[in-house]
Amino acid sequence: MTSTAADYVWFEERCPELAEAYCFTLVHRLPPSEVLRRLQGRDESPRTGAEQIVAAAFDLLDSDDARQLIAMTTIGDWTLLIEPNGYLGVTEEKALPASAGTSWISHFVNINGVDSFLWAEDTTNRLAFEPGFPDSRWGTTPDELLKAMNDIGFQFWEETSDTAENVSAPAAFALAEHLTDIRITPELLQETTFTCGSAKIR
């Protein structure tokens, strides 16, 4: 059964610092080392839990050689990448080449509430949109997931009221799960020791 936005409302409460700004990416059948290579990254020290990866990310961003931390772990056939305050996973000029021969599902929110979702297959953008504005979609198959998006709880224009709670971020997590069968849990984020790398952002 498809998860819904309601299944991910815990994220902001349980991981508040990470929830302020993040990019989550799931890549099929590529080990962390290969994903990092495709993003032209370098190795960094492992970190355990969301608080440590957020702190490490800001240390790198504040350094003279500003870099984006990429925390990685393997879940089944997928590699999960987490970028606190990052966006490489949804940046098409980075993500599409990196998706060669694989599936790449990524979603992002920044501190200003700007958001993005990207589903790529083998260098092709299948679907991209802003979760807060799901009526506007692009890619080669922009409507393929429309039923799932409605079931998950994305708020389309004709269904949104002025008093509706914004569930775009939880809905993006649920849509990523729909595409990958990988559920992100509080325990995963708080207890995992992540393999870490970093990539230049400018």
mmCIF file of C-alpha atoms in Angstrom:
data_model
loop_
_atom_site.group_PDB
_atom_site.id
_atom_site.type_symbol
_atom_site.label_atom_id
_atom_site.label_comp_id
_atom_site.label_asym_id
_atom_site.label_seq_id
_atom_site.Cartn_x
_atom_site.Cartn_y
_atom_site.Cartn_z
ATOM 1 C CA MET A 1 0.000 0.000 0.000
ATOM 2 C CA THR A 2 1.268 3.450 -0.900
ATOM 3 C CA SER A 3 2.509 5.583 1.965
ATOM 4 C CA THR A 4 0.946 9.003 2.319
ATOM 5 C CA ALA A 5 2.119 12.394 3.493
ATOM 6 C CA ALA A 6 0.742 11.504 6.944
ATOM 7 C CA ASP A 7 3.401 8.793 7.292
ATOM 8 C CA TYR A 8 6.178 11.406 7.237
ATOM 9 C CA VAL A 9 4.836 14.219 9.385
ATOM 10 C CA TRP A 10 7.245 13.047 12.112
ATOM 11 C CA PHE A 11 10.264 14.328 10.176
ATOM 12 C CA GLU A 12 10.081 17.976 11.194
ATOM 13 C CA GLU A 13 9.504 17.124 14.872
ATOM 14 C CA ARG A 14 12.054 14.307 15.195
ATOM 15 C CA CYS A 15 14.827 15.856 13.052
ATOM 16 C CA PRO A 16 14.220 19.614 13.302
ATOM 17 C CA GLU A 17 17.703 20.817 12.304
ATOM 18 C CA LEU A 18 17.853 18.569 9.250
ATOM 19 C CA ALA A 19 14.241 19.382 8.311
ATOM 20 C CA GLU A 20 15.076 23.080 7.922
ATOM 21 C CA ALA A 21 16.998 22.458 4.685
ATOM 22 C CA TYR A 22 17.949 19.175 3.045
ATOM 23 C CA CYS A 23 18.220 17.041 -0.052
ATOM 24 C CA PHE A 24 17.428 13.306 0.098
ATOM 25 C CA THR A 25 18.416 11.135 -2.872
ATOM 26 C CA LEU A 26 17.983 7.409 -3.537
ATOM 27 C CA VAL A 27 20.135 5.779 -6.228
ATOM 28 C CA HIS A 28 19.544 2.226 -7.430
ATOM 29 C CA ARG A 29 22.299 -0.405 -7.451
ATOM 30 C CA LEU A 30 25.239 1.973 -7.126
ATOM 31 C CA PRO A 31 27.483 1.785 -4.040
ATOM 32 C CA PRO A 32 28.222 4.994 -2.144
ATOM 33 C CA SER A 33 31.766 5.123 -3.525
ATOM 34 C CA GLU A 34 30.503 5.150 -7.118
ATOM 35 C CA VAL A 35 27.820 7.748 -6.434
ATOM 36 C CA LEU A 36 30.441 9.975 -4.820
ATOM 37 C CA ARG A 37 32.770 9.480 -7.787
ATOM 38 C CA ARG A 38 30.010 10.493 -10.201
ATOM 39 C CA LEU A 39 29.461 13.661 -8.172
ATOM 40 C CA GLN A 40 33.218 14.367 -8.299
ATOM 41 C CA GLY A 41 33.410 14.111 -4.531
ATOM 42 C CA ARG A 42 36.032 13.152 -1.991
ATOM 43 C CA ASP A 43 35.891 11.045 1.170
ATOM 44 C CA GLU A 44 35.133 12.560 4.577
ATOM 45 C CA SER A 45 34.997 11.037 8.053
ATOM 46 C CA PRO A 46 31.923 8.927 8.918
ATOM 47 C CA ARG A 47 29.245 10.507 11.097
ATOM 48 C CA THR A 48 26.470 8.931 13.176
ATOM 49 C CA GLY A 49 22.946 10.316 13.205
ATOM 50 C CA ALA A 50 21.226 13.385 11.832
ATOM 51 C CA GLU A 51 22.680 15.844 14.347
ATOM 52 C CA GLN A 52 26.258 14.904 13.512
ATOM 53 C CA ILE A 53 25.787 15.103 9.753
ATOM 54 C CA VAL A 54 24.093 18.509 10.047
ATOM 55 C CA ALA A 55 26.963 19.841 12.164
ATOM 56 C CA ALA A 56 29.568 18.420 9.780
ATOM 57 C CA ALA A 57 27.759 19.895 6.788
ATOM 58 C CA PHE A 58 27.787 23.402 8.232
ATOM 59 C CA ASP A 59 31.469 23.066 9.163
ATOM 60 C CA LEU A 60 32.262 22.290 5.519
ATOM 61 C CA LEU A 61 30.026 25.034 4.160
ATOM 62 C CA ASP A 62 31.694 27.563 6.463
ATOM 63 C CA SER A 63 35.217 26.543 5.466
ATOM 64 C CA ASP A 64 37.341 28.460 2.964
ATOM 65 C CA ASP A 65 36.985 25.538 0.529
ATOM 66 C CA ALA A 66 33.167 25.546 0.696
ATOM 67 C CA ARG A 67 31.947 22.006 0.136
ATOM 68 C CA GLN A 68 28.666 20.139 0.451
ATOM 69 C CA LEU A 69 28.591 17.163 2.822
ATOM 70 C CA ILE A 70 27.019 14.010 1.390
ATOM 71 C CA ALA A 71 26.081 11.396 4.020
ATOM 72 C CA MET A 72 25.439 7.956 2.518
ATOM 73 C CA THR A 73 24.176 4.532 3.543
ATOM 74 C CA THR A 74 23.011 1.429 1.701
ATOM 75 C CA ILE A 75 19.420 0.224 2.152
ATOM 76 C CA GLY A 76 18.665 -2.927 0.175
ATOM 77 C CA ASP A 77 19.468 -2.241 -3.479
ATOM 78 C CA TRP A 78 19.531 1.513 -2.949
ATOM 79 C CA THR A 79 22.052 4.053 -1.735
ATOM 80 C CA LEU A 80 20.581 6.889 0.306
ATOM 81 C CA LEU A 81 22.312 10.267 0.096
ATOM 82 C CA ILE A 82 21.503 13.029 2.565
ATOM 83 C CA GLU A 83 22.756 16.577 2.014
ATOM 84 C CA PRO A 84 22.020 18.847 4.975
ATOM 85 C CA ASN A 85 21.411 22.305 3.506
ATOM 86 C CA GLY A 86 22.284 20.865 0.083
ATOM 87 C CA TYR A 87 20.824 20.535 -3.381
ATOM 88 C CA LEU A 88 23.179 18.503 -5.614
ATOM 89 C CA GLY A 89 20.683 15.652 -5.873
ATOM 90 C CA VAL A 90 18.040 17.784 -7.599
ATOM 91 C CA THR A 91 20.464 19.831 -9.710
ATOM 92 C CA GLU A 92 19.869 18.416 -13.177
ATOM 93 C CA GLU A 93 23.308 19.244 -14.583
ATOM 94 C CA LYS A 94 24.791 17.111 -11.775
ATOM 95 C CA ALA A 95 22.072 14.503 -11.244
ATOM 96 C CA LEU A 96 21.231 13.541 -14.816
ATOM 97 C CA PRO A 97 24.784 12.543 -15.831
ATOM 98 C CA ALA A 98 25.187 10.787 -12.467
ATOM 99 C CA SER A 99 22.033 8.740 -13.129
ATOM 100 C CA ALA A 100 23.563 6.921 -16.130
ATOM 101 C CA GLY A 101 22.380 3.310 -16.101
ATOM 102 C CA THR A 102 20.335 3.686 -12.932
ATOM 103 C CA SER A 103 17.313 5.245 -11.207
ATOM 104 C CA TRP A 104 17.738 8.499 -9.302
ATOM 105 C CA ILE A 105 14.994 9.892 -7.052
ATOM 106 C CA SER A 106 15.673 13.112 -5.161
ATOM 107 C CA HIS A 107 13.786 15.773 -3.235
ATOM 108 C CA PHE A 108 14.924 19.024 -1.693
ATOM 109 C CA VAL A 109 13.754 21.861 0.561
ATOM 110 C CA ASN A 110 15.737 24.959 1.506
ATOM 111 C CA ILE A 111 15.381 27.288 4.463
ATOM 112 C CA ASN A 112 13.173 29.638 2.414
ATOM 113 C CA GLY A 113 10.706 26.856 1.603
ATOM 114 C CA VAL A 114 11.820 26.468 -2.015
ATOM 115 C CA ASP A 115 11.422 22.799 -2.942
ATOM 116 C CA SER A 116 12.045 20.390 -5.794
ATOM 117 C CA PHE A 117 11.504 16.737 -6.735
ATOM 118 C CA LEU A 118 13.400 14.871 -9.462
ATOM 119 C CA TRP A 119 12.886 11.369 -10.844
ATOM 120 C CA ALA A 120 15.573 10.470 -13.381
ATOM 121 C CA GLU A 121 16.265 7.254 -15.277
ATOM 122 C CA ASP A 122 19.531 6.724 -17.158
ATOM 123 C CA THR A 123 20.305 10.456 -17.674
ATOM 124 C CA THR A 124 16.681 11.266 -18.584
ATOM 125 C CA ASN A 125 14.407 13.502 -16.515
ATOM 126 C CA ARG A 126 11.198 11.496 -16.170
ATOM 127 C CA LEU A 127 9.505 13.897 -13.740
ATOM 128 C CA ALA A 128 10.447 17.138 -12.051
ATOM 129 C CA PHE A 129 8.245 19.534 -10.097
ATOM 130 C CA GLU A 130 8.011 21.686 -6.997
ATOM 131 C CA PRO A 131 6.171 19.658 -4.331
ATOM 132 C CA GLY A 132 4.435 22.811 -3.128
ATOM 133 C CA PHE A 133 3.081 23.377 -6.675
ATOM 134 C CA PRO A 134 2.443 19.897 -8.103
ATOM 135 C CA ASP A 135 0.198 21.121 -10.923
ATOM 136 C CA SER A 136 3.270 22.319 -12.833
ATOM 137 C CA ARG A 137 5.357 19.286 -13.867
ATOM 138 C CA TRP A 138 7.924 18.599 -16.568
ATOM 139 C CA GLY A 139 10.007 15.709 -17.866
ATOM 140 C CA THR A 140 9.398 12.897 -20.368
ATOM 141 C CA THR A 141 6.571 11.311 -18.309
ATOM 142 C CA PRO A 142 5.191 14.169 -16.203
ATOM 143 C CA ASP A 143 1.786 12.542 -15.592
ATOM 144 C CA GLU A 144 2.813 8.919 -14.980
ATOM 145 C CA LEU A 145 2.676 9.283 -11.198
ATOM 146 C CA LEU A 146 -0.388 11.520 -11.070
ATOM 147 C CA LYS A 147 -2.659 8.937 -9.405
ATOM 148 C CA ALA A 148 -0.012 8.123 -6.811
ATOM 149 C CA MET A 149 0.534 11.833 -6.157
ATOM 150 C CA ASN A 150 -3.177 12.299 -5.517
ATOM 151 C CA ASP A 151 -3.313 9.244 -3.244
ATOM 152 C CA ILE A 152 -0.243 10.438 -1.315
ATOM 153 C CA GLY A 153 -1.810 13.805 -0.570
ATOM 154 C CA PHE A 154 -0.118 16.386 -2.784
ATOM 155 C CA GLN A 155 -2.215 19.537 -2.754
ATOM 156 C CA PHE A 156 -3.308 20.437 -6.258
ATOM 157 C CA TRP A 157 -4.696 23.886 -6.964
ATOM 158 C CA GLU A 158 -8.351 22.890 -7.161
ATOM 159 C CA GLU A 159 -8.099 21.005 -3.860
ATOM 160 C CA THR A 160 -6.158 23.528 -1.775
ATOM 161 C CA SER A 161 -7.827 25.837 0.715
ATOM 162 C CA ASP A 162 -6.333 28.852 2.447
ATOM 163 C CA THR A 163 -6.381 26.956 5.736
ATOM 164 C CA ALA A 164 -4.858 23.675 4.477
ATOM 165 C CA GLU A 165 -1.684 22.564 6.229
ATOM 166 C CA ASN A 166 1.327 22.439 3.926
ATOM 167 C CA VAL A 167 2.250 18.763 3.539
ATOM 168 C CA SER A 168 4.491 19.102 0.483
ATOM 169 C CA ALA A 169 7.656 17.915 2.231
ATOM 170 C CA PRO A 170 6.079 14.785 3.807
ATOM 171 C CA ALA A 171 4.387 14.067 0.466
ATOM 172 C CA ALA A 172 7.767 14.186 -1.317
ATOM 173 C CA PHE A 173 9.132 11.564 1.094
ATOM 174 C CA ALA A 174 6.096 9.376 0.407
ATOM 175 C CA LEU A 175 6.479 9.720 -3.370
ATOM 176 C CA ALA A 176 10.148 8.736 -3.129
ATOM 177 C CA GLU A 177 9.051 5.666 -1.156
ATOM 178 C CA HIS A 178 6.452 4.866 -3.827
ATOM 179 C CA LEU A 179 9.215 4.801 -6.465
ATOM 180 C CA THR A 180 11.792 2.887 -4.414
ATOM 181 C CA ASP A 181 9.964 0.899 -1.699
ATOM 182 C CA ILE A 182 12.447 2.454 0.742
ATOM 183 C CA ARG A 183 10.881 3.955 3.866
ATOM 184 C CA ILE A 184 12.820 6.611 5.740
ATOM 185 C CA THR A 185 12.355 6.230 9.504
ATOM 186 C CA PRO A 186 13.387 8.238 12.570
ATOM 187 C CA GLU A 187 15.565 5.346 13.702
ATOM 188 C CA LEU A 188 17.392 5.256 10.379
ATOM 189 C CA LEU A 189 18.218 8.954 10.609
ATOM 190 C CA GLN A 190 19.163 8.947 14.278
ATOM 191 C CA GLU A 191 21.105 5.671 14.594
ATOM 192 C CA THR A 192 22.877 5.088 11.263
ATOM 193 C CA THR A 193 26.607 5.615 10.937
ATOM 194 C CA PHE A 194 26.844 7.247 7.530
ATOM 195 C CA THR A 195 29.694 6.947 5.076
ATOM 196 C CA CYS A 196 30.461 10.569 4.231
ATOM 197 C CA GLY A 197 31.927 12.477 1.345
ATOM 198 C CA SER A 198 31.809 16.005 0.040
ATOM 199 C CA ALA A 199 31.654 17.800 -3.275
ATOM 200 C CA LYS A 200 32.538 21.328 -4.298
ATOM 201 C CA ILE A 201 29.572 23.621 -4.655
ATOM 202 C CA ARG A 202 31.310 26.535 -6.328
#
